[in-house]
mmCIF file of N, CA and C in Angstrom:
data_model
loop_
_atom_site.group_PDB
_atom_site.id
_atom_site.type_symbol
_atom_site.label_atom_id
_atom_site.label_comp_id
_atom_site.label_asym_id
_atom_site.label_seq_id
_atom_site.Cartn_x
_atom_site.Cartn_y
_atom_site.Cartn_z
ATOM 1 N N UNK P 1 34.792 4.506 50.392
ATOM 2 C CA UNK P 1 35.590 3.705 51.304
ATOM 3 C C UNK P 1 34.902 3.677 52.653
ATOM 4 N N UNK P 2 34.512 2.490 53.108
ATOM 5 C CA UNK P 2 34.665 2.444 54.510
ATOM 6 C C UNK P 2 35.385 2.609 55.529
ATOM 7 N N UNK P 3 34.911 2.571 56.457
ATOM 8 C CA UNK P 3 35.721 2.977 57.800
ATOM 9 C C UNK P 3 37.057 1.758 58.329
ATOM 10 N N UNK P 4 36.798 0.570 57.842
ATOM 11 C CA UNK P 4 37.830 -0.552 57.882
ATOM 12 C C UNK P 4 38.858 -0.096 57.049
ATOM 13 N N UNK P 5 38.668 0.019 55.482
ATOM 14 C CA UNK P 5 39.918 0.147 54.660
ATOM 15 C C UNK P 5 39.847 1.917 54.473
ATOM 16 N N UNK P 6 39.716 2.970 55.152
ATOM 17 C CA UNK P 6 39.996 4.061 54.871
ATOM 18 C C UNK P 6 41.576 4.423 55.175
ATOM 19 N N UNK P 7 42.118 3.457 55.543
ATOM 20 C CA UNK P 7 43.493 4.072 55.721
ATOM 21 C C UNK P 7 44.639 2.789 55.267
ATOM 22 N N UNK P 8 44.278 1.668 54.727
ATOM 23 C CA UNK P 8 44.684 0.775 54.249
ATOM 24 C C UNK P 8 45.369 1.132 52.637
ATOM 25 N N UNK P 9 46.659 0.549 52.539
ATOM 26 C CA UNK P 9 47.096 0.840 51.128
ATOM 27 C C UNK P 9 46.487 -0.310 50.339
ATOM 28 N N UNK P 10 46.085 -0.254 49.286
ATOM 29 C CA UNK P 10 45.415 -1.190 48.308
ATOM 30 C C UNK P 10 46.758 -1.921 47.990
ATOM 31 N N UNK P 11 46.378 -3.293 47.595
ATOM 32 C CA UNK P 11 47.634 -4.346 46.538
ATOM 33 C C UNK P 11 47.283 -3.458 45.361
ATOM 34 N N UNK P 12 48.214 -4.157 44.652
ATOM 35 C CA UNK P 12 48.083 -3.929 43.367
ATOM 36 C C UNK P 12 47.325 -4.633 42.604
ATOM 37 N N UNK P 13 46.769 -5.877 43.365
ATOM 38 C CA UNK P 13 45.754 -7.245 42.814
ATOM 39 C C UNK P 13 44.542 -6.405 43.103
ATOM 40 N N UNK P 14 44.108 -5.160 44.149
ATOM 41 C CA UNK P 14 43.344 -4.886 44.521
ATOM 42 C C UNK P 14 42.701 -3.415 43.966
ATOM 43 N N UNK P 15 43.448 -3.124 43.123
ATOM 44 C CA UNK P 15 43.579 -1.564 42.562
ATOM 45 C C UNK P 15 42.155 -1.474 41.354
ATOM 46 N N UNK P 16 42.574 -2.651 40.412
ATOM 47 C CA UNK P 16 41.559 -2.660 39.478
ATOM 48 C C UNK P 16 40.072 -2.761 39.874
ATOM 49 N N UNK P 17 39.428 -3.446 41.229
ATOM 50 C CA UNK P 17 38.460 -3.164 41.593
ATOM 51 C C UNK P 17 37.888 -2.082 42.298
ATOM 52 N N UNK P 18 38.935 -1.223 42.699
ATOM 53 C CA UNK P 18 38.729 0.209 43.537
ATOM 54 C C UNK P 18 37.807 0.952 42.883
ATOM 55 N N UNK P 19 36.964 1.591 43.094
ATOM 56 C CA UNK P 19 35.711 2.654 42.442
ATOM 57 C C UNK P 19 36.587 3.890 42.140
ATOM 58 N N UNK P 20 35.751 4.849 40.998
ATOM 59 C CA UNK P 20 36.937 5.831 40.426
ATOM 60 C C UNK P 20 36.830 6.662 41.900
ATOM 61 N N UNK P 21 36.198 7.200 42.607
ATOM 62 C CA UNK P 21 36.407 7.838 43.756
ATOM 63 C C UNK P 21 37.515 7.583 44.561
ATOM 64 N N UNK P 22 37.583 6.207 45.103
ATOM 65 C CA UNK P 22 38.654 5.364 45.817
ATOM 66 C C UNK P 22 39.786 5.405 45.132
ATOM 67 N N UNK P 23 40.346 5.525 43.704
ATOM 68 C CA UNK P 23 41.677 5.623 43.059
ATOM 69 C C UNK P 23 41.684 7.223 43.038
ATOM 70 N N UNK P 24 40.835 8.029 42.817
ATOM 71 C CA UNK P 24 41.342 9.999 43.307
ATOM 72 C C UNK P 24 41.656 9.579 45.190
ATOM 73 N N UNK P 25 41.235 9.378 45.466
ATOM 74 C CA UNK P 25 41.219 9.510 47.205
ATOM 75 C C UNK P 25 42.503 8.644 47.418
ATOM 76 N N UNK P 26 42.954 7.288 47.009
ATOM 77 C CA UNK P 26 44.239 7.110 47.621
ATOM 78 C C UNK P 26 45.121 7.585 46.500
ATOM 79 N N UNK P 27 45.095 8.561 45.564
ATOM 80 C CA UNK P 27 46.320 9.319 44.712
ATOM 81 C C UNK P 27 46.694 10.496 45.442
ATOM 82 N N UNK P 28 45.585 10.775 46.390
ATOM 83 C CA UNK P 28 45.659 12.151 47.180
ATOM 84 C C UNK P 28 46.732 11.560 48.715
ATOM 85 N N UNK P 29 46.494 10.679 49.176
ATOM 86 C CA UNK P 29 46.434 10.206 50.210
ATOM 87 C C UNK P 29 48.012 9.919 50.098
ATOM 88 N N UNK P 30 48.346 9.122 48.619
ATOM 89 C CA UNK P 30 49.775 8.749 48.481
ATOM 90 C C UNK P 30 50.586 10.239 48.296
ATOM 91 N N UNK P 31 49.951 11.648 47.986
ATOM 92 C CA UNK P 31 51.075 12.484 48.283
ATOM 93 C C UNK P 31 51.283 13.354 49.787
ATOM 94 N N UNK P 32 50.466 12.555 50.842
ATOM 95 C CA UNK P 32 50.845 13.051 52.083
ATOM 96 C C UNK P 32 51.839 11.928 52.422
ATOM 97 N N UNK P 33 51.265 10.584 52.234
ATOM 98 C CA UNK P 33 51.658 9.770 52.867
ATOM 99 C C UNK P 33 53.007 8.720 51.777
ATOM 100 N N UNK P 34 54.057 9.390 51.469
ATOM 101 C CA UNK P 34 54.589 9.055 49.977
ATOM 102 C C UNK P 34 55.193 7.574 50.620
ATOM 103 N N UNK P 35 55.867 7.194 51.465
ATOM 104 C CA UNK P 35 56.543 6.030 51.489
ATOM 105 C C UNK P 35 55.724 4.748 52.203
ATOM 106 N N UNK P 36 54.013 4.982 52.485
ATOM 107 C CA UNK P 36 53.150 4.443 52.561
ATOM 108 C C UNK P 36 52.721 3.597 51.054
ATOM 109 N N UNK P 37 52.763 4.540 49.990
ATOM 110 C CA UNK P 37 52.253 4.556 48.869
ATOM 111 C C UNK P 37 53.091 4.104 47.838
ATOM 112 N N UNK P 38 54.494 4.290 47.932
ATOM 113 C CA UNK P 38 55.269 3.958 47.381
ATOM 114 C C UNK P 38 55.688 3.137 45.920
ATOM 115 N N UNK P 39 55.010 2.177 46.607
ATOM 116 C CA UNK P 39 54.893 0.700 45.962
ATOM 117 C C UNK P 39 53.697 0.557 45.012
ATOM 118 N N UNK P 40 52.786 1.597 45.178
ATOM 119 C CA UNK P 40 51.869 1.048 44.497
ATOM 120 C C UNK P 40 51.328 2.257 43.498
ATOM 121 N N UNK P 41 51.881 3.205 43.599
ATOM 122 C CA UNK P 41 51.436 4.663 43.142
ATOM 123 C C UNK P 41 51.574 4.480 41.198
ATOM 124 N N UNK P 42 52.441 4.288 41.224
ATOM 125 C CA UNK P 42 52.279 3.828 39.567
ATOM 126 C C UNK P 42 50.836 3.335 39.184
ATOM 127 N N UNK P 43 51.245 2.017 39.977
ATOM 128 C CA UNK P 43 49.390 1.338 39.458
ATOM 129 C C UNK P 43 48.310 2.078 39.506
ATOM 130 N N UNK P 44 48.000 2.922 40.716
ATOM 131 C CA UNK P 44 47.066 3.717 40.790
ATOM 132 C C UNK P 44 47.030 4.571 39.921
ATOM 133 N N UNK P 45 48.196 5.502 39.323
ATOM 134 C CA UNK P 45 47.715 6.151 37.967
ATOM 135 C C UNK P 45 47.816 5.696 36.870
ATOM 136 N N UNK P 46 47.888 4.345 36.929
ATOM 137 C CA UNK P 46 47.839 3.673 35.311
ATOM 138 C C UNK P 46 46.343 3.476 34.904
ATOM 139 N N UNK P 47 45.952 2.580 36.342
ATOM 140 C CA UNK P 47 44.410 2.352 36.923
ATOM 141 C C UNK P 47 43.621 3.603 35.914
ATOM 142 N N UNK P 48 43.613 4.941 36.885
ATOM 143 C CA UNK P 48 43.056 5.613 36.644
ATOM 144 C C UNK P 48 43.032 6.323 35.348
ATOM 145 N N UNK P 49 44.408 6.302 34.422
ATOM 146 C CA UNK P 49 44.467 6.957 33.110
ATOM 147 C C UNK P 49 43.693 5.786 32.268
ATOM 148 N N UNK P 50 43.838 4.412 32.435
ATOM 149 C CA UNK P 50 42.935 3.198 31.776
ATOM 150 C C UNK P 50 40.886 3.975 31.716
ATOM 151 N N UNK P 51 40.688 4.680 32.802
ATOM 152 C CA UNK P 51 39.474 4.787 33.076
ATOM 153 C C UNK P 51 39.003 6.215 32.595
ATOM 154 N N UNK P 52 39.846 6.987 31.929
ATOM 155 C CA UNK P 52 39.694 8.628 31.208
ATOM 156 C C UNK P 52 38.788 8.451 30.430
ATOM 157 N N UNK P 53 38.187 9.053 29.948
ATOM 158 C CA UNK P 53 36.937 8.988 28.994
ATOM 159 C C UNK P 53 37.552 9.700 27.662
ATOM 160 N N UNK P 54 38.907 10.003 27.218
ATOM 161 C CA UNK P 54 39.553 10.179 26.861
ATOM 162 C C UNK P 54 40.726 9.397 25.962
ATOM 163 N N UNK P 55 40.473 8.528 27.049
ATOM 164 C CA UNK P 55 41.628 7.276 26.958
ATOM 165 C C UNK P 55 41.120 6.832 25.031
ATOM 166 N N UNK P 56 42.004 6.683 24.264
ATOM 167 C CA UNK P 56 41.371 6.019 22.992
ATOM 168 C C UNK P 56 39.527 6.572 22.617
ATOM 169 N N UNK P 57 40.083 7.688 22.319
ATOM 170 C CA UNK P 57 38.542 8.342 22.131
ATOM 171 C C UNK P 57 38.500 8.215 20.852
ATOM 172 N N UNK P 58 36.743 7.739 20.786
ATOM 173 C CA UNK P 58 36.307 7.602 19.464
ATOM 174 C C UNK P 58 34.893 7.944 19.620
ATOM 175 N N UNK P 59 34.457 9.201 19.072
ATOM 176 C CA UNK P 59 33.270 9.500 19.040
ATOM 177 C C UNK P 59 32.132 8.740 18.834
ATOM 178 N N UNK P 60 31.053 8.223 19.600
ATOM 179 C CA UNK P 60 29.732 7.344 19.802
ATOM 180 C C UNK P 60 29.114 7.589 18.578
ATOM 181 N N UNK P 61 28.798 9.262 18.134
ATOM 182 C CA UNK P 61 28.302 9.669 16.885
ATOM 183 C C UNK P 61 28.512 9.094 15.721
ATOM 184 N N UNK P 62 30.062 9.701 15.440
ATOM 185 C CA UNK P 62 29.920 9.823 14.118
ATOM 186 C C UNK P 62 31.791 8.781 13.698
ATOM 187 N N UNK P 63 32.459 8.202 14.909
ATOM 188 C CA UNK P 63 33.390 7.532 14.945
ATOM 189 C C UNK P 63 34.488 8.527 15.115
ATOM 190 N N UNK P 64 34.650 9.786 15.112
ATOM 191 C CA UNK P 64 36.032 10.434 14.688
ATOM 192 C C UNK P 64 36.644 10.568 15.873
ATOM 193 N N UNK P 65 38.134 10.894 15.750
ATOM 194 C CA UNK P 65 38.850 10.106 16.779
ATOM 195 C C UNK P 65 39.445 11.330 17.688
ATOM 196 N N UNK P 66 39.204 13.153 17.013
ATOM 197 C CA UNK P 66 39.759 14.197 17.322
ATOM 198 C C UNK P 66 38.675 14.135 18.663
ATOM 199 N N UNK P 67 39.711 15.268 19.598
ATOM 200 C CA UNK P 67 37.990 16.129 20.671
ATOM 201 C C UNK P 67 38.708 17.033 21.404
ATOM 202 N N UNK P 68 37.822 17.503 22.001
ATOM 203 C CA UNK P 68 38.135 19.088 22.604
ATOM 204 C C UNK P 68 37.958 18.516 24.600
ATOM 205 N N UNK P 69 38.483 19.179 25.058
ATOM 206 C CA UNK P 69 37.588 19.348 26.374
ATOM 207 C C UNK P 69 36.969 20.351 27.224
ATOM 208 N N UNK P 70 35.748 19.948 27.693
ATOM 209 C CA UNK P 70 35.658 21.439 28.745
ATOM 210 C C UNK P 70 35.388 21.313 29.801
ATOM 211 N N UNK P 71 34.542 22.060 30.614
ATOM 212 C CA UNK P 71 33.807 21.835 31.820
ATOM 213 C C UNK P 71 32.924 22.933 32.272
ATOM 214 N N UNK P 72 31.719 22.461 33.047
ATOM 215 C CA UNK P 72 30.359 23.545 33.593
ATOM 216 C C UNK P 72 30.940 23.159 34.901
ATOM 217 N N UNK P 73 30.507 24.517 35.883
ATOM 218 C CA UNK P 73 29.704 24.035 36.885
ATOM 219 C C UNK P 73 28.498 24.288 37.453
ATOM 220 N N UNK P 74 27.433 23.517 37.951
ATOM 221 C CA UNK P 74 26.350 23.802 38.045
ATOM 222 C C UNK P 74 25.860 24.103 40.281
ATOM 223 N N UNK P 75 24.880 24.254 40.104
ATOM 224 C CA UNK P 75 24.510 24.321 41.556
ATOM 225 C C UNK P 75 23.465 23.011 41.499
ATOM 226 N N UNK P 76 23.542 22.693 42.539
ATOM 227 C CA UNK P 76 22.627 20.990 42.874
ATOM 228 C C UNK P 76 21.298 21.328 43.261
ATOM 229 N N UNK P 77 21.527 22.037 44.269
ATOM 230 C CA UNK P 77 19.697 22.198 45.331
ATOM 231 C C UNK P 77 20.054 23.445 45.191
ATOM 232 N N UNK P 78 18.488 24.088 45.486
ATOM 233 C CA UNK P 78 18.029 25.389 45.770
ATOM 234 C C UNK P 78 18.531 26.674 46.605
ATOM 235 N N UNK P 79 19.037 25.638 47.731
ATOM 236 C CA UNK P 79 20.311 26.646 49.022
ATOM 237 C C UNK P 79 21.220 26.922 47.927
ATOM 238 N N UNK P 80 22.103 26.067 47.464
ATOM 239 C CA UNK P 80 23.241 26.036 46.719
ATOM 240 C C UNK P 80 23.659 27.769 45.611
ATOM 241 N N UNK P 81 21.873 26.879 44.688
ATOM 242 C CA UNK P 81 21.850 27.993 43.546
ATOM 243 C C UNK P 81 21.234 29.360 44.395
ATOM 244 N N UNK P 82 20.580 29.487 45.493
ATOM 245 C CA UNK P 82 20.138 30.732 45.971
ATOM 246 C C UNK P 82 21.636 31.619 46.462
ATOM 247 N N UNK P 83 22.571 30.819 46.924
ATOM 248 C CA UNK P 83 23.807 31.589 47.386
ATOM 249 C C UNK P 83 25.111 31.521 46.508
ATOM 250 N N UNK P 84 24.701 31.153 45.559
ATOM 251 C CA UNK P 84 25.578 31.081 44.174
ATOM 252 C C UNK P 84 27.137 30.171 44.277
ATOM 253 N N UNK P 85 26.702 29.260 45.315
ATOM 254 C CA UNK P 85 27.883 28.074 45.445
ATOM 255 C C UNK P 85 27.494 27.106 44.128
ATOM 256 N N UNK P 86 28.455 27.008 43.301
ATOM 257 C CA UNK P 86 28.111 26.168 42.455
ATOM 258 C C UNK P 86 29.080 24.791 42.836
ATOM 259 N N UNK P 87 28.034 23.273 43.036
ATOM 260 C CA UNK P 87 28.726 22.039 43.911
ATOM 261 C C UNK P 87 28.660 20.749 43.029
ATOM 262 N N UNK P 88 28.054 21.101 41.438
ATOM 263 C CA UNK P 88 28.555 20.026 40.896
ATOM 264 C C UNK P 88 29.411 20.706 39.614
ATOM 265 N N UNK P 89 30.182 19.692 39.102
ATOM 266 C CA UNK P 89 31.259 19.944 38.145
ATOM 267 C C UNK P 89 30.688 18.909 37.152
ATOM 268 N N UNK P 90 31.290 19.245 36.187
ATOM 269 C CA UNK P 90 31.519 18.539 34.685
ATOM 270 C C UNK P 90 31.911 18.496 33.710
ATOM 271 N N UNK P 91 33.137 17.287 33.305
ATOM 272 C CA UNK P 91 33.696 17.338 32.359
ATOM 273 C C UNK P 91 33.144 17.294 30.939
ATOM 274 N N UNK P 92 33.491 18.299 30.363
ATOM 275 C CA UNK P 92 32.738 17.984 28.762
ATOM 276 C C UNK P 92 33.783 17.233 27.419
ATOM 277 N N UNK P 93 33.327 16.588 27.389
ATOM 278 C CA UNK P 93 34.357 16.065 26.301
ATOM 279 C C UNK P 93 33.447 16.067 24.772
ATOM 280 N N UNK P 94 34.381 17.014 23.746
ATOM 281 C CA UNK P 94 33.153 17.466 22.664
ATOM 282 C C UNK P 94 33.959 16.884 21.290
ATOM 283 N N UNK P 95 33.183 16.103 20.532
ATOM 284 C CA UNK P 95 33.858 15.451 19.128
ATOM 285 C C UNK P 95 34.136 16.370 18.103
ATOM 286 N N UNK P 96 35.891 16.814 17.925
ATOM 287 C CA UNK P 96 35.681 18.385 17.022
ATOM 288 C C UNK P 96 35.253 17.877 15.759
ATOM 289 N N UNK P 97 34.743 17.013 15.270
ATOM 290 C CA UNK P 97 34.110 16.637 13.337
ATOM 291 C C UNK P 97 32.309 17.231 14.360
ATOM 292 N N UNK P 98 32.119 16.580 14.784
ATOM 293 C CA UNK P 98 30.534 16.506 14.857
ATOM 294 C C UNK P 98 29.610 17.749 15.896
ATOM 295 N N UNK P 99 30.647 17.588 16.706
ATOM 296 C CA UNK P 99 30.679 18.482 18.070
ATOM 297 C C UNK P 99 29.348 18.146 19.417
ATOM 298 N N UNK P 100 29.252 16.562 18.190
ATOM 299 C CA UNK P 100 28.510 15.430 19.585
ATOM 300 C C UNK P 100 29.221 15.981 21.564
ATOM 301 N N UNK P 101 28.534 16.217 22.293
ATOM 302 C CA UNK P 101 29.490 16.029 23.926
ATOM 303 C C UNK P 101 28.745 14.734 24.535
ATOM 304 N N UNK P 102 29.796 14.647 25.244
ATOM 305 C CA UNK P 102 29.739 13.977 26.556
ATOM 306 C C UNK P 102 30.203 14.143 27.860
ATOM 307 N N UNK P 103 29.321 13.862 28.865
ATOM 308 C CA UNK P 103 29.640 14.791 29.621
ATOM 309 C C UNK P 103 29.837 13.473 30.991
ATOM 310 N N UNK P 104 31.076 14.114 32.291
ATOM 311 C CA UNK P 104 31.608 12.997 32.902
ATOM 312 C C UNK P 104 31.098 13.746 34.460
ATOM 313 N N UNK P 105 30.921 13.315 35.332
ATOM 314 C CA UNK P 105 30.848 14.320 36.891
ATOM 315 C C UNK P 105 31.998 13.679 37.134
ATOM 316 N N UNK P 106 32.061 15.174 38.178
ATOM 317 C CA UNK P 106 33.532 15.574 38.758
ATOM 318 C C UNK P 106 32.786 16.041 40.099
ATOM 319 N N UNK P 107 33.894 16.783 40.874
ATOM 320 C CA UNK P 107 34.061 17.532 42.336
ATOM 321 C C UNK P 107 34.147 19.214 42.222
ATOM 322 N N UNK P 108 33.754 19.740 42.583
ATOM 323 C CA UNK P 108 34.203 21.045 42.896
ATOM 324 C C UNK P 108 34.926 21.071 44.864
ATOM 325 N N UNK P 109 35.998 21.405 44.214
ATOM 326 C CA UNK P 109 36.785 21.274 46.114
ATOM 327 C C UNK P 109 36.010 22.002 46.769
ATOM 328 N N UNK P 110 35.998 21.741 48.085
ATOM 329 C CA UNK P 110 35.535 23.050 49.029
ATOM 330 C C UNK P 110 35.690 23.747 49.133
ATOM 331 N N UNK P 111 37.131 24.184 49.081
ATOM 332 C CA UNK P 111 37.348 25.752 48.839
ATOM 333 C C UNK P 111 37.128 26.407 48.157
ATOM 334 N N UNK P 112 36.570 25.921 47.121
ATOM 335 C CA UNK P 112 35.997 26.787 46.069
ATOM 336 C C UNK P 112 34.773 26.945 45.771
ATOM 337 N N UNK P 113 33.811 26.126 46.738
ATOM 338 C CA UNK P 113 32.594 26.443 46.969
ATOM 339 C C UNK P 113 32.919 28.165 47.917
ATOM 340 N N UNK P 114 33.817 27.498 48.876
ATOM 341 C CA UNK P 114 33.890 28.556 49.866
ATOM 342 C C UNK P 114 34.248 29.879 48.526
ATOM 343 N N UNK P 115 34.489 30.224 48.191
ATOM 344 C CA UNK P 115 35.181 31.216 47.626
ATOM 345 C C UNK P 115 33.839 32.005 46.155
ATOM 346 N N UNK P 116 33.547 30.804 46.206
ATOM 347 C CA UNK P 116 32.240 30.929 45.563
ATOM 348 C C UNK P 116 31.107 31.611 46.316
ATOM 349 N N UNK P 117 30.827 31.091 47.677
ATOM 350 C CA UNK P 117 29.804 31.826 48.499
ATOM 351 C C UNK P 117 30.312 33.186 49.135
ATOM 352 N N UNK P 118 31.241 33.226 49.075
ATOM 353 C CA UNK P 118 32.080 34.959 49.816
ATOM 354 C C UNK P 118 32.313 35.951 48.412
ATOM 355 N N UNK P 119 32.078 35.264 47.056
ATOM 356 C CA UNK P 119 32.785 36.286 45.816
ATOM 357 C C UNK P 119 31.045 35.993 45.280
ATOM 358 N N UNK P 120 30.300 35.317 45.044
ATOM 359 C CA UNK P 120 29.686 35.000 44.067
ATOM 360 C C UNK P 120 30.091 34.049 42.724
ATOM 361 N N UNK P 121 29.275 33.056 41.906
ATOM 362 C CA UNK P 121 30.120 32.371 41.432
ATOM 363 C C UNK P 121 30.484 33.226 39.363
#
């Protein structure tokens, strides 16, 4: 999001073009700001459950329709992995017939980097 629409509520004509970042960021945004959001908060998690990698899963492999999920997290750059903040995430989504994965990026919050660099990860 830019600096023009960073605080703008999306239409609902306008939801389906939002980037998956922009539909997490105003789902967050609609639970500070609830009667801002009101109107449109449904769409935004319909939006976003339409876009699950999950949604109607059918394995690429081998077609089967079961799956598991998981997740890594990894460290990005060298600072990162030298102080054991681990700053990327990833969803694993694994086909239980074949045990083909696929794998989705995610966020690790800050605080849990933070908590990561004060504990180790």
């Amino acid at each position: 999001m830019n600096a023009s629409t960073a605080w703008r509520v999306p239409s609902p004509a306008e939801i389906p073009g939002l980037s998956y970042d922009a539909l997490v960021e105003h789902l967050r945004l609609s639970k500070v700001n609830v009667g801002h959001y009101q109107s449109v908060v449904s769409a935004l998690q319909e939006e976003l459950a339409k876009r699950s990698p999950t949604n109607a899963y059918r394995c690429t492999k081998c077609g089967h329709t079961e799956y598991q999920v998981g997740a890594i997290r990894t460290a990005r750059s060298g600072w990162s992995s030298f102080f054991g903040v681990e700053t990327a995430q990833y969803h694993a989504i694994i086909c239980a017939h074949c045990k083909y994965t696929e794998f989705y990026q995610g966020k690790v919050p800050p605080g849990q980097q933070a908590l990561d660099f004060l504990f180790g990860s």
